[in-house]
Amino acid sequence: MPLSEIYAILMLVAFFGLLMLGMPVALTLAVSGFAFGWLGFGPMLFNLLPARIYGVVTSYSLLAIPLFVFMGVALEKSRLAEDLMEVVGRLSGALRGGLGLGIVFVGVLMGATTGIVGATVVTLGLLTLPALLRRGYDPGLSCGVICASGTLGQIIPPSLILILLSDIMNLSVGTLFAAAVFPGMMLAGIYCTYILVLGMVRPHMVPAVPAEERALTSVRQLLVKLVRVIAPPLGLVFAVLGSIVAGVAAPTEAAAMGALGALIVCALGRRLSWGLVVETLRSTARITAMMMFILICAQVFALAFRGLRGEQLVEDLFAFLPGGVGADIWFMLLLVFVLGFFLEWIEISYIAVPLFLPIFAQAGVDPVWLATLICVMLQTSFLTPPFGWALFFLRSVAPPEITTGHIYRGVIPFVAMQFAAVAIVYFAPGLATWLPRAIGW
């Protein structure tokens, strides 16, 4: 084995070693990349680094990230989810499992407007978990549906993962947004079906809201409130995603519309204030700076790994796998799943995914379908015990009577549904490719 490939392996080992020691991910990427790149090539390799960093910070498609983050943070701080949950929960309360269906619906709508998984899980946990327990819902199921619904923002546009993958894979952001629509809706539909089936076979786990509680608000009052609460965010979703899918606006332009639209939605809900704007700007700057710093440090790691013939090492590894391209895809998905326990989706997108792209490009694999599979699998790793990020988010806001065992037990059925969704998208690629092709992308 050439010395450069040995350095590439040692660089990966050093990366995970530093990570286990508690060093921040961005610095881990930069330190391991600089150290082994210098050992392998000296300073010559990094003459290309300024150009790569300049390409990241001036990327027009990545400009959509702070704008979508602003939109999401503004809507999250406007307490949109609180109003949505109150109305949807009351409307579906007569149905067994109705509150669970309401949580899935709110998760879909927040995923399509905020796209910030941590904020969505924490918000749903604070708002709905005490109410579910008070109405007799099974504690494990309550935790599972909150975690699963909160992570829908990983796949439902405008997911930030899709924006990064479009940059990595040289695809249109609009193409990936269109590709993710049906898989995301399918996943939400699977969750709803599971809750409805539970309502039939185990009604004690998902009881209906008592009639006397539902009688406190008339149907007419509920419908008026439904229109007032749901129409603005739905209109924002259709304006942003519809303009992208219809080709009226580029994703960055649509993101700017979304940022302005979020402020309008806050104003319509009488929640807009100078304090909200300042706090939204601060959160947006903090989240965007964190993401861009990781992306810049990832350039160091990627440049060193490529210069040390790491890509050839990956190709040699794939050559040993039996089963052809299908086995290669499942191996990559399994690796993404495992890495999701330890790394954020940003590092996985910029470190792990590019390693496999040349192999799949040579094999003629549809990159749009591949990107959708990666997104669904990443969402699965967010839910899987014991390291799923969504579980930690919910644990931080759960009431004292909720144990870690409740959370782990509750998410297992949803993890199984996630794997089923990955398999469905794998065996039915048209779910991801039909809409982009129908639009003409």
XYZ file of C-alpha atoms in Angstrom:
441
model
C 0.000 0.000 0.000
C 1.407 3.436 -0.941
C 2.483 5.705 1.912
C -0.088 8.332 0.868
C -2.962 5.870 1.343
C -1.595 4.915 4.771
C -1.660 8.607 5.659
C -5.273 8.794 4.422
C -6.287 5.939 6.748
C -4.418 7.486 9.667
C -6.126 10.808 8.964
C -9.542 9.154 9.329
C -8.411 7.448 12.540
C -7.075 10.761 13.899
C -10.335 12.507 12.980
C -12.474 10.072 14.977
C -9.914 9.940 17.790
C -9.936 13.721 18.257
C -13.719 13.660 18.034
C -13.925 11.106 20.857
C -11.607 13.313 22.959
C -14.192 16.082 22.759
C -12.572 18.468 20.278
C -15.130 20.503 18.277
C -15.960 18.924 14.929
C -14.779 21.874 12.813
C -11.373 21.998 14.510
C -11.081 18.211 14.293
C -11.545 18.398 10.526
C -9.001 21.187 10.135
C -6.335 19.739 12.457
C -6.390 16.221 11.010
C -6.488 17.580 7.457
C -3.590 20.003 7.935
C -1.426 17.522 9.856
C -1.611 14.616 7.419
C -1.770 16.801 4.329
C 1.480 18.413 5.447
C 3.053 15.022 6.124
C 2.068 13.777 2.698
C 2.810 16.805 0.528
C 4.178 19.657 2.586
C 2.717 23.122 1.966
C 2.250 22.493 -1.781
C -1.126 20.755 -1.363
C -2.698 23.737 0.354
C -1.965 26.240 -2.396
C -5.417 25.275 -3.698
C -7.111 25.894 -0.353
C -7.803 29.665 -0.690
C -9.611 29.089 -3.974
C -11.763 26.347 -2.436
C -12.666 28.480 0.574
C -13.477 31.401 -1.707
C -15.752 29.100 -3.690
C -17.657 28.139 -0.536
C -18.193 31.633 0.837
C -19.216 33.076 -2.553
C -21.521 30.216 -3.595
C -24.826 31.658 -4.785
C -26.780 28.514 -3.885
C -25.450 28.549 -0.299
C -26.789 32.087 0.096
C -30.183 30.432 0.556
C -29.037 28.940 3.874
C -29.084 32.092 6.066
C -32.325 33.206 4.434
C -34.109 29.917 5.107
C -32.634 29.844 8.615
C -33.996 33.366 9.221
C -37.424 32.247 8.009
C -37.392 29.221 10.280
C -36.122 30.996 13.384
C -38.637 33.843 12.990
C -41.564 31.408 12.729
C -40.260 29.312 15.609
C -39.929 32.354 17.884
C -43.379 33.605 16.881
C -44.928 30.594 18.705
C -46.500 29.379 15.483
C -46.426 25.745 16.662
C -48.350 26.599 19.832
C -51.288 28.037 17.867
C -51.194 25.249 15.301
C -51.189 22.511 17.916
C -54.102 24.009 19.821
C -56.342 24.221 16.740
C -55.355 20.949 15.088
C -55.557 19.079 18.383
C -59.090 20.338 19.019
C -60.256 19.499 15.483
C -58.924 15.943 15.582
C -59.698 15.305 19.230
C -62.814 13.173 18.605
C -60.699 10.605 16.773
C -58.642 7.996 18.598
C -55.083 9.030 17.975
C -56.275 12.424 16.772
C -53.763 14.347 18.866
C -50.973 12.171 17.445
C -52.156 12.952 13.917
C -52.159 16.617 14.868
C -48.527 16.383 15.978
C -47.546 14.777 12.655
C -49.368 17.534 10.757
C -47.662 20.252 12.795
C -44.330 18.488 12.254
C -44.894 18.539 8.487
C -45.877 22.203 8.494
C -42.977 23.224 10.736
C -40.603 21.151 8.612
C -41.815 22.995 5.531
C -41.450 26.391 7.198
C -38.665 26.165 9.776
C -36.633 23.079 8.790
C -34.691 23.273 12.089
C -34.919 19.802 13.629
C -33.658 20.619 17.129
C -36.015 23.564 17.524
C -38.974 21.566 16.189
C -38.439 18.603 18.549
C -37.939 20.879 21.565
C -40.994 22.982 20.683
C -43.247 19.957 20.134
C -41.920 18.377 23.335
C -42.647 21.448 25.441
C -46.088 22.061 23.937
C -47.537 18.615 23.425
C -45.896 16.028 25.698
C -47.557 17.220 28.956
C -50.908 17.486 27.144
C -50.608 13.961 25.706
C -49.745 12.481 29.097
C -52.595 14.359 30.756
C -55.076 12.880 28.263
C -53.893 9.316 28.829
C -51.591 8.731 25.845
C -48.948 6.035 26.230
C -45.692 7.756 27.345
C -43.501 5.807 24.902
C -45.773 6.456 21.941
C -45.988 10.147 22.851
C -42.208 10.452 22.832
C -41.911 8.480 19.592
C -44.411 10.535 17.618
C -42.850 13.814 18.821
C -39.309 12.749 17.875
C -40.374 11.320 14.512
C -42.540 14.307 13.561
C -39.870 16.750 14.675
C -37.289 15.228 12.331
C -39.482 15.513 9.234
C -37.721 18.811 8.535
C -34.699 16.740 7.477
C -36.463 15.567 4.319
C -39.328 18.010 3.698
C -38.220 21.075 1.679
C -36.729 23.577 2.305
C -34.388 21.199 4.126
C -30.879 22.602 4.608
C -29.477 19.129 3.889
C -30.941 19.296 0.388
C -29.271 22.673 -0.202
C -25.862 21.320 0.837
C -26.275 18.119 -1.179
C -27.187 20.153 -4.251
C -23.898 22.030 -3.885
C -21.880 18.847 -3.327
C -23.504 16.869 -6.143
C -23.752 19.765 -8.627
C -27.535 19.527 -8.802
C -30.205 22.188 -8.835
C -31.626 23.008 -5.416
C -35.085 23.073 -6.951
C -34.568 19.575 -8.359
C -33.780 18.130 -4.937
C -36.647 20.043 -3.336
C -39.038 18.530 -5.882
C -37.507 15.069 -5.414
C -38.040 15.156 -1.635
C -41.725 16.136 -1.701
C -43.264 12.685 -2.232
C -40.858 10.737 0.057
C -41.476 13.279 2.824
C -45.254 13.084 2.445
C -45.050 9.285 2.240
C -43.158 9.177 5.529
C -45.726 11.384 7.243
C -48.476 9.163 5.799
C -46.802 6.047 7.230
C -46.706 7.682 10.674
C -50.397 8.610 10.448
C -51.377 5.098 9.341
C -49.522 3.605 12.304
C -51.315 5.926 14.754
C -54.743 5.169 13.226
C -54.096 1.421 13.378
C -53.105 1.764 17.040
C -56.389 3.587 17.629
C -58.225 0.508 16.360
C -56.196 -2.288 17.952
C -54.969 -0.582 21.153
C -57.339 2.324 21.813
C -56.108 2.748 25.389
C -52.748 3.965 24.023
C -54.273 6.799 21.954
C -57.572 7.868 23.561
C -59.798 10.549 22.076
C -60.099 13.950 23.747
C -63.074 13.886 26.190
C -66.320 15.268 24.762
C -66.716 17.831 27.549
C -63.319 19.318 26.666
C -64.197 19.490 22.974
C -67.488 21.179 23.797
C -65.698 24.184 25.282
C -65.139 25.558 21.766
C -67.793 25.602 19.046
C -67.113 24.224 15.578
C -67.537 27.685 14.076
C -64.966 29.183 16.441
C -62.554 26.389 15.614
C -62.946 26.845 11.866
C -62.399 30.598 12.132
C -59.294 30.045 14.228
C -58.135 27.311 11.838
C -58.208 29.695 8.888
C -56.511 32.469 10.871
C -53.751 30.206 12.226
C -53.056 27.822 9.338
C -53.636 30.001 6.259
C -50.574 32.303 6.724
C -47.919 29.565 7.137
C -49.521 27.437 4.405
C -49.530 30.436 2.091
C -45.857 31.001 2.905
C -45.012 27.367 2.108
C -46.796 27.485 -1.241
C -45.252 30.846 -2.093
C -41.701 29.672 -1.352
C -41.751 26.071 -2.589
C -44.311 26.733 -5.320
C -42.205 29.507 -6.831
C -39.163 27.188 -6.889
C -40.981 24.160 -8.333
C -42.819 26.278 -10.899
C -39.564 27.873 -12.013
C -40.758 31.380 -11.146
C -37.901 32.051 -8.713
C -34.500 30.590 -8.002
C -34.131 28.952 -4.564
C -32.105 31.892 -3.231
C -34.742 34.359 -4.436
C -37.510 32.203 -2.956
C -35.590 32.069 0.343
C -35.524 35.867 0.419
C -39.291 35.863 -0.162
C -39.623 33.374 2.675
C -37.629 35.555 5.084
C -39.873 38.523 4.332
C -42.963 36.325 4.425
C -42.017 35.018 7.890
C -42.039 38.566 9.234
C -45.442 39.137 7.609
C -46.793 35.938 9.224
C -45.490 37.143 12.592
C -47.180 40.507 12.033
C -50.501 38.848 11.119
C -50.299 36.848 14.331
C -49.557 40.060 16.279
C -46.211 38.655 17.390
C -43.870 40.920 15.422
C -41.686 43.135 17.591
C -38.249 44.694 17.464
C -37.067 42.228 20.102
C -38.198 39.270 17.959
C -36.350 40.665 14.922
C -33.131 41.207 16.898
C -33.255 37.746 18.475
C -33.989 36.166 15.083
C -31.025 37.958 13.511
C -28.724 36.842 16.329
C -29.827 33.212 16.067
C -29.542 33.291 12.279
C -26.019 34.723 12.450
C -24.966 32.136 15.042
C -26.380 29.141 13.124
C -25.056 30.340 9.748
C -21.596 31.121 11.145
C -21.403 27.659 12.707
C -22.387 25.997 9.435
C -19.997 28.038 7.296
C -17.085 27.471 9.687
C -17.654 23.714 9.474
C -17.861 23.914 5.664
C -14.587 25.861 5.478
C -12.789 23.397 7.775
C -14.240 20.524 5.749
C -12.441 21.906 2.675
C -9.103 21.325 4.435
C -10.007 17.736 5.245
C -11.436 16.978 1.797
C -8.453 18.494 -0.029
C -5.969 16.512 2.059
C -7.918 13.260 1.732
C -8.175 13.619 -2.034
C -4.480 14.518 -2.347
C -3.547 11.443 -0.291
C -5.393 9.200 -2.771
C -8.215 8.578 -0.349
C -10.711 8.339 -3.208
C -8.684 5.507 -4.754
C -8.714 3.811 -1.361
C -12.524 4.000 -1.284
C -12.753 2.619 -4.828
C -10.540 -0.321 -3.844
C -12.756 -0.949 -0.830
C -15.889 -1.007 -2.988
C -14.214 -3.441 -5.384
C -14.151 -6.030 -2.570
C -17.909 -5.745 -1.949
C -20.003 -8.457 -3.617
C -23.383 -7.606 -5.087
C -22.580 -4.823 -7.542
C -23.897 -1.269 -7.400
C -26.851 -2.181 -5.175
C -24.533 -3.475 -2.468
C -22.380 -0.343 -2.823
C -25.424 1.888 -2.265
C -26.524 -0.029 0.834
C -22.985 0.024 2.201
C -22.892 3.805 1.820
C -26.346 4.178 3.429
C -25.262 1.987 6.348
C -22.134 4.092 6.817
C -24.186 7.318 6.697
C -26.568 5.786 9.250
C -23.740 4.922 11.663
C -21.975 8.266 11.205
C -25.258 9.988 12.022
C -24.844 8.773 15.620
C -21.643 10.784 16.072
C -21.563 13.571 13.493
C -23.866 16.360 12.410
C -25.418 16.106 8.943
C -23.157 18.940 7.730
C -19.965 16.949 8.307
C -21.501 13.770 6.876
C -22.609 15.639 3.763
C -19.217 17.217 3.119
C -16.937 14.398 4.290
C -18.609 11.022 3.735
C -20.822 11.650 0.707
C -18.143 12.993 -1.703
C -16.057 9.850 -1.123
C -18.641 7.708 -2.903
C -19.864 10.059 -5.623
C -17.207 9.198 -8.270
C -18.028 5.490 -7.938
C -21.763 5.994 -8.364
C -21.244 8.500 -11.180
C -19.220 5.886 -13.101
C -21.966 3.317 -12.482
C -24.644 5.673 -13.843
C -26.636 5.949 -10.589
C -29.248 8.740 -10.658
C -27.812 11.416 -8.309
C -31.264 12.836 -7.493
C -32.473 9.438 -6.279
C -29.209 8.917 -4.384
C -29.489 12.281 -2.609
C -33.051 11.464 -1.527
C -31.955 8.101 -0.121
C -29.182 9.820 1.846
C -31.658 12.321 3.333
C -34.118 9.638 4.455
C -31.323 7.547 5.965
C -29.872 10.550 7.814
C -33.286 11.173 9.323
C -33.322 7.553 10.497
C -30.021 8.007 12.346
C -31.475 11.083 14.086
C -34.068 8.786 15.710
C -32.130 5.620 16.508
C -31.204 4.816 20.138
C -28.951 5.284 21.948
C -27.289 8.204 20.123
C -30.061 9.764 18.019
C -29.917 13.552 18.249
C -33.720 13.922 18.421
C -33.778 11.746 21.545
C -31.349 14.062 23.335
C -33.373 17.121 22.293
C -36.578 15.619 23.720
C -34.847 14.362 26.885
C -33.746 17.941 27.645
C -37.362 19.203 27.857
C -39.300 16.075 28.919
C -41.200 16.118 32.243
C -39.638 14.234 35.183
C -42.033 11.293 34.833
C -40.664 10.543 31.338
C -37.652 8.249 31.514
C -34.985 7.610 28.909
C -36.478 4.124 28.592
C -39.825 5.633 27.556
C -38.126 7.635 24.813
C -36.062 4.703 23.507
C -39.035 2.320 23.556
C -41.281 4.840 21.858
C -39.050 5.591 18.889
C -38.284 1.972 17.936
C -41.483 1.500 15.847
C -40.782 4.789 14.086
C -37.204 3.713 13.335
C -38.653 0.558 11.743
C -40.991 2.767 9.663
C -37.986 4.886 8.629
C -36.127 1.816 7.393
C -39.254 0.763 5.518
C -39.338 4.218 3.911
C -35.679 3.883 2.849
C -36.483 0.498 1.292
C -39.543 1.904 -0.499
C -37.555 4.785 -2.007
C -34.803 2.333 -2.990
C -37.135 -0.105 -4.749
C -39.416 2.637 -6.145
C -37.017 5.365 -7.334
C -39.859 7.064 -9.171
C -40.996 8.490 -5.834
C -37.930 10.740 -5.946
C -37.456 11.180 -9.695
C -40.988 11.547 -11.082
C -41.741 15.131 -9.997
C -38.409 16.635 -11.169
C -38.812 14.924 -14.539
C -42.448 15.994 -14.815
C -41.380 19.586 -14.258
C -38.642 19.169 -16.840
C -35.546 19.349 -14.602
